[in-house]
XYZ file of C-alpha atoms in Angstrom:
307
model
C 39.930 3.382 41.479
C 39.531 -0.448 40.265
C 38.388 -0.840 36.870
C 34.760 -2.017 37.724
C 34.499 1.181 39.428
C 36.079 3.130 36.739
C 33.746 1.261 34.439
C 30.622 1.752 36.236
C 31.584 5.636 35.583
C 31.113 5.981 32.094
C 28.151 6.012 30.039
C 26.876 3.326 28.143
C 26.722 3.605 24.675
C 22.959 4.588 24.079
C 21.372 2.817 20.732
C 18.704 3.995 18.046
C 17.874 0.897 16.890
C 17.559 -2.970 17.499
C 17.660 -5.019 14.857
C 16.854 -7.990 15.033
C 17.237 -10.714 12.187
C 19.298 -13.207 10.317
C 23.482 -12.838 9.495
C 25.595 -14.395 7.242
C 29.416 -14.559 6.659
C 28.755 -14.214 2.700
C 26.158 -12.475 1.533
C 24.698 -9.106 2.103
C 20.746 -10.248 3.653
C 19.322 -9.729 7.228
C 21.926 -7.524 9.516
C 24.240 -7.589 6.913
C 22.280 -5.521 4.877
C 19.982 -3.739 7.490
C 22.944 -2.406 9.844
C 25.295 -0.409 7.003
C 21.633 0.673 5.476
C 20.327 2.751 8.939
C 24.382 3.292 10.399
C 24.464 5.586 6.759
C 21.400 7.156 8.089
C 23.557 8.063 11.139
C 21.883 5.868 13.391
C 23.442 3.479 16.324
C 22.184 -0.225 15.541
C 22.892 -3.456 17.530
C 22.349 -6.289 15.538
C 20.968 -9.113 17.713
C 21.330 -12.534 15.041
C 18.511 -15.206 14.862
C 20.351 -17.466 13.097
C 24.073 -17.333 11.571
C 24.495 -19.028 8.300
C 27.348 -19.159 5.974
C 25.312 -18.176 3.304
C 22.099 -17.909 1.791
C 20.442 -20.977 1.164
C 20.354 -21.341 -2.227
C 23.863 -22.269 -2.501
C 25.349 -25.948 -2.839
C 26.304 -25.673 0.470
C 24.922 -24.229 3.864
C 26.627 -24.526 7.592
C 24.807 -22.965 10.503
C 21.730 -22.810 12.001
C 19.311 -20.957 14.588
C 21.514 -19.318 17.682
C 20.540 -21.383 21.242
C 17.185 -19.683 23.046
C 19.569 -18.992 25.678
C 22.089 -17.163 23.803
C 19.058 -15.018 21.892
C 17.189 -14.553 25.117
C 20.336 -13.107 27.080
C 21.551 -11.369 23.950
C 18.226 -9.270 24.571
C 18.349 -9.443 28.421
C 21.768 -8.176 28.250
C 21.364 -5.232 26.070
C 18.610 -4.156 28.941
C 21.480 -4.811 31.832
C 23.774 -3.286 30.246
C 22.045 0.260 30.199
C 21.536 0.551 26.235
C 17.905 1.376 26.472
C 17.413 4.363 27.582
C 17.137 6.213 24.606
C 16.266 3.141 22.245
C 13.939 4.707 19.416
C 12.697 1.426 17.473
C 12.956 -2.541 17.480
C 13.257 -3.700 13.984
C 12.042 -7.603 13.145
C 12.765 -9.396 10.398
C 13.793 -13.118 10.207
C 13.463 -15.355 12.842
C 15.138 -18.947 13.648
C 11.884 -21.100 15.530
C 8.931 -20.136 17.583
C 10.630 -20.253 21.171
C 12.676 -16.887 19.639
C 9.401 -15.503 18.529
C 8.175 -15.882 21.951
C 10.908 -14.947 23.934
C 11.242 -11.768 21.831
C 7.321 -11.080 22.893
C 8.211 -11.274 26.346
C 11.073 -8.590 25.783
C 9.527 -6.775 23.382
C 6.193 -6.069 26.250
C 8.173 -5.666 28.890
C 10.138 -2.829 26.921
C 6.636 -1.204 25.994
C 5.618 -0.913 29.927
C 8.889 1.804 30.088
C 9.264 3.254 27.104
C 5.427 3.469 25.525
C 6.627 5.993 22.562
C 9.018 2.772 21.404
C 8.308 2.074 17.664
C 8.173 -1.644 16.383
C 8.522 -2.284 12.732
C 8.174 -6.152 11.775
C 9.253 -7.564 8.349
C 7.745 -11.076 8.294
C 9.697 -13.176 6.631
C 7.732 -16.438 5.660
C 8.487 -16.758 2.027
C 7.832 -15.312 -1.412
C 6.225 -16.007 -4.756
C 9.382 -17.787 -6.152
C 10.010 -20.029 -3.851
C 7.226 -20.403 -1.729
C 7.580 -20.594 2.344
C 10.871 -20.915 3.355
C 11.257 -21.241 7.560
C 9.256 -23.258 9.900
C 5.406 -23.296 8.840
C 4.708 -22.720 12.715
C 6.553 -19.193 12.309
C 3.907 -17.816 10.568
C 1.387 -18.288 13.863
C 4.471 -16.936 15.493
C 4.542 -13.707 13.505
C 0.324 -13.271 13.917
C 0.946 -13.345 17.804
C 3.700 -10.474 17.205
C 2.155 -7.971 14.730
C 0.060 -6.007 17.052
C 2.968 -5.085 19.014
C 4.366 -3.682 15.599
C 3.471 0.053 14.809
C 4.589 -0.946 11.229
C 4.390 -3.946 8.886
C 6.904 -4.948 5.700
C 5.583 -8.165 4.075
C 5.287 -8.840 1.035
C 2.063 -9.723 -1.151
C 3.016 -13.120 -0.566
C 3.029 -13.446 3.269
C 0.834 -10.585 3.498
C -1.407 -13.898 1.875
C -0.475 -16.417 4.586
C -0.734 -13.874 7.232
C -4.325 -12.971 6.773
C -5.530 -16.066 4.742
C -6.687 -13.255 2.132
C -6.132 -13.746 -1.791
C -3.509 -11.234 -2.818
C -3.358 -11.012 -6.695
C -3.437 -6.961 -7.179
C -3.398 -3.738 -5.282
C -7.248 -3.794 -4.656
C -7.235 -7.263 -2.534
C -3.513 -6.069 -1.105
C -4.970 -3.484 0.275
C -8.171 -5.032 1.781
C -5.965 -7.933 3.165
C -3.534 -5.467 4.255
C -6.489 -3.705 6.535
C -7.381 -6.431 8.307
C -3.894 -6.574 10.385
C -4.155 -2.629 11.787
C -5.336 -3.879 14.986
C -3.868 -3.100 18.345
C -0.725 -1.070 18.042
C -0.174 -1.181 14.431
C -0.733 1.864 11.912
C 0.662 1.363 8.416
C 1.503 -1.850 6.527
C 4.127 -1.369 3.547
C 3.194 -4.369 0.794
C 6.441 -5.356 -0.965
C 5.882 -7.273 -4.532
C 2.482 -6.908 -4.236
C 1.385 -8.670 -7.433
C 4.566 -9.069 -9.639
C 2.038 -11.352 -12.191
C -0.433 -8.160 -12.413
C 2.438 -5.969 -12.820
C 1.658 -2.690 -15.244
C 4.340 -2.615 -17.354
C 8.141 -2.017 -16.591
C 6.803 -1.116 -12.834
C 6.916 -2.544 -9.543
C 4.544 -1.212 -6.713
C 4.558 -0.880 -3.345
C 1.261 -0.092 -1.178
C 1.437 1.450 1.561
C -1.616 1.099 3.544
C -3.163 3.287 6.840
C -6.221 3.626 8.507
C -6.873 6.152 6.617
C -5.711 5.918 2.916
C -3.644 3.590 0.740
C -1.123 4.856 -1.293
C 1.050 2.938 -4.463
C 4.615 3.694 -5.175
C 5.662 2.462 -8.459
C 9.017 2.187 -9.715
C 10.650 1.171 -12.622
C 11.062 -2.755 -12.655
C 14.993 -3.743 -12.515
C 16.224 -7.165 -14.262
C 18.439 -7.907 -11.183
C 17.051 -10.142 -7.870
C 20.012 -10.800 -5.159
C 18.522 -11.483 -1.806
C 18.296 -8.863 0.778
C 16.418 -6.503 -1.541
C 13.034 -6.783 1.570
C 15.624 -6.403 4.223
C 17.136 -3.400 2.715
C 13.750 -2.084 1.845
C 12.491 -2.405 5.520
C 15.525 -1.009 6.638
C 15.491 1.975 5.033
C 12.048 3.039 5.271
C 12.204 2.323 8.868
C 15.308 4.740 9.071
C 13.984 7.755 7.497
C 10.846 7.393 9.587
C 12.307 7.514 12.615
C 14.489 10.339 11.389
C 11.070 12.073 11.017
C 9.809 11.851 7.367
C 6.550 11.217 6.896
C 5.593 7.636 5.628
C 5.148 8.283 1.977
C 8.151 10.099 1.905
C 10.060 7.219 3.928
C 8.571 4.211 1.845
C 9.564 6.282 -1.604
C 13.102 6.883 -0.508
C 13.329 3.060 0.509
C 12.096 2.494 -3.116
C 14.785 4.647 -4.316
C 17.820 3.168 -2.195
C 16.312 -0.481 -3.561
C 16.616 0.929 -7.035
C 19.962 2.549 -6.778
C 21.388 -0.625 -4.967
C 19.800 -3.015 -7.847
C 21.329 -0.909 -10.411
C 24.544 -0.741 -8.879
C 24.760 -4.484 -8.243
C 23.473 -5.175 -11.880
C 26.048 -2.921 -12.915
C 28.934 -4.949 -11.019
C 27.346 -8.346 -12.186
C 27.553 -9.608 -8.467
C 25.538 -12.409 -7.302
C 25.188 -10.949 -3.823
C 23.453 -7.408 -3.654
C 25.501 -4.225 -3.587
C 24.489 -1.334 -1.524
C 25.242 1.588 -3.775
C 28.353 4.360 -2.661
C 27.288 7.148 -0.978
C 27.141 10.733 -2.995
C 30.349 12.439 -2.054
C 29.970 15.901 0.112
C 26.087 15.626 -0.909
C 24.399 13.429 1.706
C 23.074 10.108 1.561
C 19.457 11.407 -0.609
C 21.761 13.644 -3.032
C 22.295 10.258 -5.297
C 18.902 9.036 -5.103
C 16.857 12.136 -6.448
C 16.619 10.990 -10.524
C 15.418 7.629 -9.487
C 12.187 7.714 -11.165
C 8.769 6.918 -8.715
C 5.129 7.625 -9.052
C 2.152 8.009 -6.464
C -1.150 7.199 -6.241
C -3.466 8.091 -3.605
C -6.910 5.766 -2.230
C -8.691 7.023 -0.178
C -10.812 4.965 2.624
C -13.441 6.410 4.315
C -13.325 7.411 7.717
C -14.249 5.319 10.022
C -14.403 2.310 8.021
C -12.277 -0.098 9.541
C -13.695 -3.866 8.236
């Protein structure tokens, strides 16, 4: 038997998850974050890069840049030859290099739907934040509005959720209205990050997760640490247990929790980059994560009102 044909009889390896986002060779942001984050979840990732950077940008230094649109197109193209598919569960988004990979993903991303219709899509869209305003190409963020309906899930934070919508976001009330306005086509929940950190009750931080039915806050405790990677992480995670088959409140708390745990520990360490915390030993990945502290609140929207 020659080795193409003893190739061609094995099985190719069959993936949970596409993820699709940023790398770096320091740092712990984009696939360097998202890929140890669902593998502990005990699911298969391939991590497709947008752009490979030495580091974060916030450093003296920088080398790198967006990979060619022929490289990203036939890193996607090639995961299809290659028999990968079949089983894939979810495409996960997060930062992108320039519009041409936004579109070319689109084409992918469609064509995949026309096969495999129960796919989920979960789209971080990273434009900026409050700190440091928008940090990729301005024309990215018309790049990410043609995207989100494919998305059956939405991570932004209050910021972008801003730019996305052209909605004031300044507290939960307008985060969720704004938040509304982008469950159109296939999309059915939108998770606010930092939703208004200058309205913030307290010690707390809170997340909104908003349906088309109800919109519900998850507030933490407020940790004095901020190493990037903390959205990535959070998107990560919450797309992880969903897929594993908790519901989304329970997914979007337990992505709270893993933020907390992996602020604390990297607080604790006094590391510039973030830490993802160790695993509970013989317990299971939750077993470590049940005294982080959360709350809930519930709003309800009435049925059937969709403006």
């Amino acid at each position: 038997m020659t080795e193409a044909a003893s190739v061609s009889a094995l099985h190719p390896m069959q993936l949970d998850v596409v993820s699709v986002q940023s790398q770096v060779v320091y740092g712990r942001v984009g696939n360097n974050v998202a890929v140890p984050a669902l593998e502990a979840l005990a699911l298969t990732v391939a991590a497709v890069p947008t752009v490979i950077f030495s580091n974060t940008p916030h450093y003296p230094t920088i080398h790198g840049g967006a990979v060619p649109i022929e490289w990203f197109d036939g890193y996607l193209q090639d995961l299809s030859a290659r028999g990968a598919l079949n089983a894939l569960r979810t495409i996960l988004v997060g930062y992108l290099g320039n519009p041409a990979q936004a579109q070319a993903l689109e084409r992918w991303v469609r064509g995949l739907l026309i096969e495999h219709a129960n796919l989920r899509i979960v789209i971080d869209p990273v434009i900026g934040d409050h700190d440091h305003g928008i940090y990729v190409d301005p024309e990215l963020i018309d790049s990410y509005r043609s995207l989100l309906p494919l998305a059956d899930g939405l991570t932004p934070n209050g910021f972008e959720l801003g730019h996305l919508t052209g909605l004031a976001v300044n507290d939960v009330d307008s985060a969720i209205t704004a938040a509304r306005t982008l469950l159109t086509g296939r999309t059915q929940w939108v998770a606010v990050t930092s939703t208004a950190p200058d309205t913030r009750v307290g010690n707390e931080v809170q997340v909104v997760l908003v349906t088309r039915t109800q919109a519900e806050v998850i507030a933490h405790p407020f940790i004095h640490a901020s190493p990037k990677g903390i959205g990535d992480l959070f998107c990560a995670t919450l797309t992880g247990h969903w897929i594993k088959g908790a519901g989304l409140p329970e997914a979007t708390a337990q992505a709270c929790r893993q933020v907390m745990r992996a602020l604390r520990h990297t607080d604790q360490k006094r590391c510039a980059e973030l830490l993802l915390p160790p695993r509970a030993k013989g317990h299971g990945n939750d077993a470590g994560q049940r005294h982080e502290y959360i709350r809930h609140f519930t709003y309800r929207i009435q049925s059937g009102d969709t403006s």
